[in-house]
Coordinates of C-alpha atoms in Angstrom, one line a residue:
X1 CA 0.0 0.0 0.0
X2 CA 1.3 3.5 -1.0
X3 CA 2.2 5.6 2.0
X4 CA 0.1 8.8 2.3
X5 CA 2.0 12.0 1.5
X6 CA 2.0 14.0 4.7
X7 CA 4.9 16.4 3.8
X8 CA 5.1 18.0 0.4
X9 CA 8.4 19.1 -1.1
X10 CA 8.5 21.6 -3.9
X11 CA 11.1 23.7 -5.8
X12 CA 9.9 27.3 -5.2
X13 CA 12.5 28.6 -7.6
X14 CA 15.4 30.9 -7.1
X15 CA 17.2 28.5 -4.7
X16 CA 14.3 28.0 -2.3
X17 CA 12.8 24.7 -1.3
X18 CA 9.2 24.8 0.0
X19 CA 8.3 22.1 2.6
X20 CA 4.6 21.9 3.5
X21 CA 3.1 20.0 6.4
X22 CA 0.1 18.4 4.8
X23 CA -2.5 16.7 6.9
X24 CA -5.5 19.1 7.1
X25 CA -7.3 20.5 8.8
X26 CA -4.8 21.0 11.6
X27 CA -1.6 19.4 10.1
X28 CA -1.0 17.4 13.3
X29 CA 2.1 15.2 13.1
X30 CA 2.4 11.5 13.5
X31 CA 5.6 9.5 13.4
X32 CA 4.9 9.0 9.7
X33 CA 4.8 12.7 9.1
X34 CA 7.9 13.3 11.1
X35 CA 9.8 10.7 9.0
X36 CA 8.7 12.4 5.9
X37 CA 9.8 15.8 7.3
X38 CA 13.1 14.2 8.1
X39 CA 13.4 13.0 4.5
X40 CA 12.5 16.5 3.2
X41 CA 15.1 18.2 5.4
X42 CA 17.8 15.8 4.2
X43 CA 16.8 16.2 0.5
X44 CA 17.2 20.0 0.8
X45 CA 20.4 19.7 2.8
X46 CA 22.1 17.6 0.0
X47 CA 20.7 19.6 -2.9
X48 CA 23.4 22.2 -4.0
X49 CA 20.8 24.2 -5.8
X50 CA 18.8 24.8 -2.6
X51 CA 20.0 27.7 -0.4
X52 CA 17.0 28.4 1.8
X53 CA 14.3 26.1 3.2
X54 CA 10.8 27.5 3.8
X55 CA 8.5 25.5 6.0
X56 CA 4.7 26.0 6.2
X57 CA 1.4 24.3 6.7
X58 CA -1.3 23.3 4.3
X59 CA -4.5 25.5 4.4
X60 CA -5.5 28.8 5.8
X61 CA -6.1 28.0 9.4
X62 CA -3.1 26.0 10.8
X63 CA 0.6 25.9 10.4
X64 CA 0.4 22.9 12.8
X65 CA -1.5 22.0 16.0
X66 CA 1.3 19.8 17.1
X67 CA 1.4 16.1 17.7
X68 CA -1.6 14.0 16.8
X69 CA -3.2 13.3 20.3
X70 CA -5.4 10.5 19.0
X71 CA -2.2 8.7 17.9
X72 CA -0.5 9.3 21.2
X73 CA -3.5 8.0 23.1
X74 CA -3.2 4.6 21.4
X75 CA 0.5 3.8 21.4
X76 CA 2.7 2.4 24.1
X77 CA 4.9 4.4 26.5
X78 CA 8.0 3.0 24.7
X79 CA 6.6 4.2 21.4
X80 CA 5.9 7.7 22.8
X81 CA 9.5 7.9 24.0
X82 CA 10.9 6.9 20.6
X83 CA 8.5 9.2 18.9
X84 CA 9.8 12.2 20.9
X85 CA 13.4 11.1 20.4
X86 CA 13.0 10.9 16.6
X87 CA 11.3 14.2 16.5
X88 CA 14.2 15.7 18.5
X89 CA 16.6 14.3 16.0
X90 CA 14.6 15.6 13.0
X91 CA 14.3 19.1 14.3
X92 CA 18.0 19.1 15.3
X93 CA 18.7 18.2 11.6
X94 CA 16.7 21.2 10.5
X95 CA 18.4 23.5 13.0
X96 CA 21.9 22.3 12.1
X97 CA 21.5 22.1 8.3
X98 CA 23.9 24.9 7.1
X99 CA 21.2 26.6 5.0
X100 CA 18.8 29.3 6.2
X101 CA 15.4 28.0 7.3
X102 CA 12.3 30.1 7.5
X103 CA 9.0 29.1 9.1
X104 CA 6.0 30.7 7.4
X105 CA 3.3 30.7 10.1
X106 CA 0.2 30.7 8.0
X107 CA -2.2 29.9 10.8
X108 CA -2.5 28.6 14.4
X109 CA 0.9 27.4 15.6
X110 CA 0.5 25.6 18.9
X111 CA 2.1 22.8 20.9
X112 CA 4.4 20.7 18.7
X113 CA 3.7 23.1 15.8
X114 CA 5.4 25.9 17.6
X115 CA 8.2 23.5 18.6
X116 CA 8.8 22.8 14.9
X117 CA 8.7 26.5 14.1
X118 CA 11.2 27.3 16.8
X119 CA 13.7 25.0 15.2
X120 CA 13.7 27.3 12.1
X121 CA 16.1 30.3 12.0
X122 CA 13.5 32.9 11.2
X123 CA 9.7 32.9 11.9
X124 CA 7.4 35.0 9.8
X125 CA 3.7 35.0 10.8
X126 CA 0.6 36.1 8.8
X127 CA -1.3 38.8 10.7
X128 CA -4.8 37.8 11.8
X129 CA -6.5 35.9 14.6
X130 CA -4.2 32.9 14.7
X131 CA -2.8 31.8 18.1
X132 CA 0.4 30.2 19.2
X133 CA 1.8 28.8 22.4
X134 CA 2.8 25.7 24.3
X135 CA -0.3 24.4 26.1
X136 CA 0.9 20.9 26.8
X137 CA 0.6 21.3 30.6
X138 CA -3.2 21.1 30.1
X139 CA -2.7 17.5 28.9
X140 CA -0.5 16.7 31.9
X141 CA 2.7 16.6 29.9
X142 CA 5.5 19.0 28.9
X143 CA 6.5 20.3 25.5
X144 CA 8.6 17.3 24.5
X145 CA 9.9 18.1 21.1
X146 CA 12.4 20.7 22.1
X147 CA 9.9 23.2 23.4
X148 CA 11.3 23.6 26.9
X149 CA 14.8 24.2 25.6
X150 CA 14.2 26.3 22.5
X151 CA 11.6 28.6 24.2
X152 CA 14.0 29.2 27.1
X153 CA 16.7 30.2 24.7
X154 CA 14.4 32.6 22.9
X155 CA 12.7 34.3 25.9
X156 CA 14.7 33.5 29.0
X157 CA 14.1 31.0 31.9
X158 CA 11.5 32.9 33.9
X159 CA 9.3 33.9 31.0
X160 CA 9.5 30.4 29.4
X161 CA 8.5 28.8 32.7
X162 CA 5.6 31.2 33.0
X163 CA 4.4 30.6 29.4
X164 CA 4.6 26.8 29.6
X165 CA 3.2 26.3 33.1
X166 CA 0.2 28.6 32.5
X167 CA -0.4 26.8 29.3
X168 CA -2.1 29.8 27.6
X169 CA -2.1 30.7 23.9
X170 CA -1.5 34.2 22.5
X171 CA -1.6 36.0 19.2
X172 CA 1.4 36.6 16.9
X173 CA 1.7 40.2 17.9
X174 CA 2.4 39.1 21.4
X175 CA 4.7 36.4 20.1
X176 CA 6.7 39.1 18.3
X177 CA 6.9 41.2 21.5
X178 CA 8.3 38.1 23.3
X179 CA 10.9 37.4 20.5
X180 CA 9.3 34.1 19.5
X181 CA 8.3 35.5 16.1
X182 CA 10.6 37.7 14.0
X183 CA 7.9 39.6 12.1
X184 CA 4.1 39.7 11.5
X185 CA 3.0 40.5 7.9
X186 CA -0.3 42.0 6.8
X187 CA -1.4 40.4 3.5
X188 CA -4.8 40.3 1.8
X189 CA -4.8 36.5 1.1
X190 CA -2.9 33.4 2.2
X191 CA -1.4 33.2 -1.3
X192 CA -0.1 36.8 -1.0
X193 CA 1.5 35.8 2.3
X194 CA 3.3 32.8 0.9
X195 CA 4.4 34.7 -2.2
X196 CA 5.9 37.4 0.0
X197 CA 7.7 34.8 2.2
X198 CA 9.1 33.0 -0.9
X199 CA 10.4 36.3 -2.3
X200 CA 11.9 37.2 1.0
X201 CA 13.6 33.8 1.1
X202 CA 15.1 34.4 -2.4
X203 CA 16.8 37.5 -1.0
X204 CA 19.2 35.2 0.8
X205 CA 20.1 33.3 -2.3
X206 CA 22.6 34.0 -5.1
X207 CA 23.1 36.3 -6.9
X208 CA 21.8 38.7 -4.3
X209 CA 23.4 37.1 -1.3
X210 CA 26.4 34.9 -0.6
X211 CA 24.4 31.9 0.5
X212 CA 27.4 29.9 1.8
X213 CA 28.2 32.8 4.1
X214 CA 24.5 32.8 5.2
X215 CA 24.7 29.1 6.0
X216 CA 27.9 29.3 7.9
X217 CA 26.7 32.3 9.9
X218 CA 23.8 30.1 10.9
X219 CA 26.1 27.3 11.8
X220 CA 28.4 29.5 13.9
X221 CA 25.4 30.8 15.9
X222 CA 23.6 27.6 16.3
X223 CA 26.6 25.6 17.4
X224 CA 28.5 28.4 19.0
X225 CA 25.7 29.3 21.4
X226 CA 25.9 25.9 23.0
X227 CA 29.6 25.6 23.6
X228 CA 32.2 27.6 25.7
X229 CA 33.0 31.0 24.4
X230 CA 36.6 30.4 23.5
X231 CA 35.7 27.2 21.7
X232 CA 33.0 29.1 19.9
X233 CA 35.5 31.7 18.7
X234 CA 37.7 28.9 17.4
X235 CA 34.7 27.6 15.4
X236 CA 34.0 31.1 14.1
X237 CA 37.6 31.4 12.9
X238 CA 37.5 28.0 11.1
X239 CA 34.3 28.9 9.4
X240 CA 35.7 32.3 8.4
X241 CA 38.7 30.6 6.9
X242 CA 36.5 28.4 4.8
X243 CA 34.7 31.5 3.5
X244 CA 38.0 33.3 2.8
X245 CA 38.8 30.5 0.3
X246 CA 35.4 30.7 -1.4
X247 CA 34.5 32.3 -4.8
X248 CA 31.9 34.4 -3.2
X249 CA 34.4 36.0 -0.7
X250 CA 36.6 36.9 -3.6
X251 CA 33.7 38.3 -5.5
X252 CA 32.4 40.3 -2.5
X253 CA 35.8 41.8 -1.8
X254 CA 36.5 42.6 -5.5
X255 CA 33.0 44.2 -5.9
X256 CA 33.6 46.4 -2.9
X257 CA 37.0 47.6 -4.2
X258 CA 35.5 48.1 -7.7
X259 CA 32.5 49.9 -6.2
X260 CA 29.9 47.6 -7.9
X261 CA 27.2 45.3 -6.8
X262 CA 28.5 41.8 -6.1
X263 CA 27.2 38.9 -8.3
X264 CA 27.3 35.9 -5.9
X265 CA 27.3 32.3 -7.1
X266 CA 26.9 30.4 -3.9
X267 CA 30.3 28.8 -4.1

């Protein structure tokens, strides 16, 4: 029997891969969806023509409502543990892929949906009445797909504890105030929103941007933030040396000296 497609992968053009969580109406994830998301992340990682990954949800109402509670209610405790472990591994792969990742929050982004979004580098939300938050405490559990750790790193310990233990949800404007969402965009239609996000993503791709430098900035931040400062500086120097040897660094330096706009190739 053919496996149902729960994650769709598309070439959005201009160096952008579009990955869509596709199990409407709420795009809740099962182990099958997470495996497909894992495959999509690896596909984009190994594709030299992909410089930015955009992640979104199918439909107008939900980015994702998180883990499929019906599924979790039926499986064993051992399966639940492995489910969380694999989800952690998948989102770590997204976080450490040396390409910029953008979560386009097209609707409600709660529970595990927000946990997925927080593993992206940049989160752009569509203005409206959609809510986000980590309400898992209301189910008697904690945010177990990286939520307790990533939210803490975004908003600080005290605020993260407050948000998770009260279990409330809040709008994207509040999420932006807290530093969970980078920006909230007003658009007339969902298609307008996605079109704007894709065009924004292309701005980080050649020839406008040195995408290898973008990717290594990401790697330096994501890895460096978790290791001792002196070790992080050593990592930064090694990554900088890689960039100094790149075609784009030569192009960028020459363009500056020649007072012209650089034409980056991504190499």
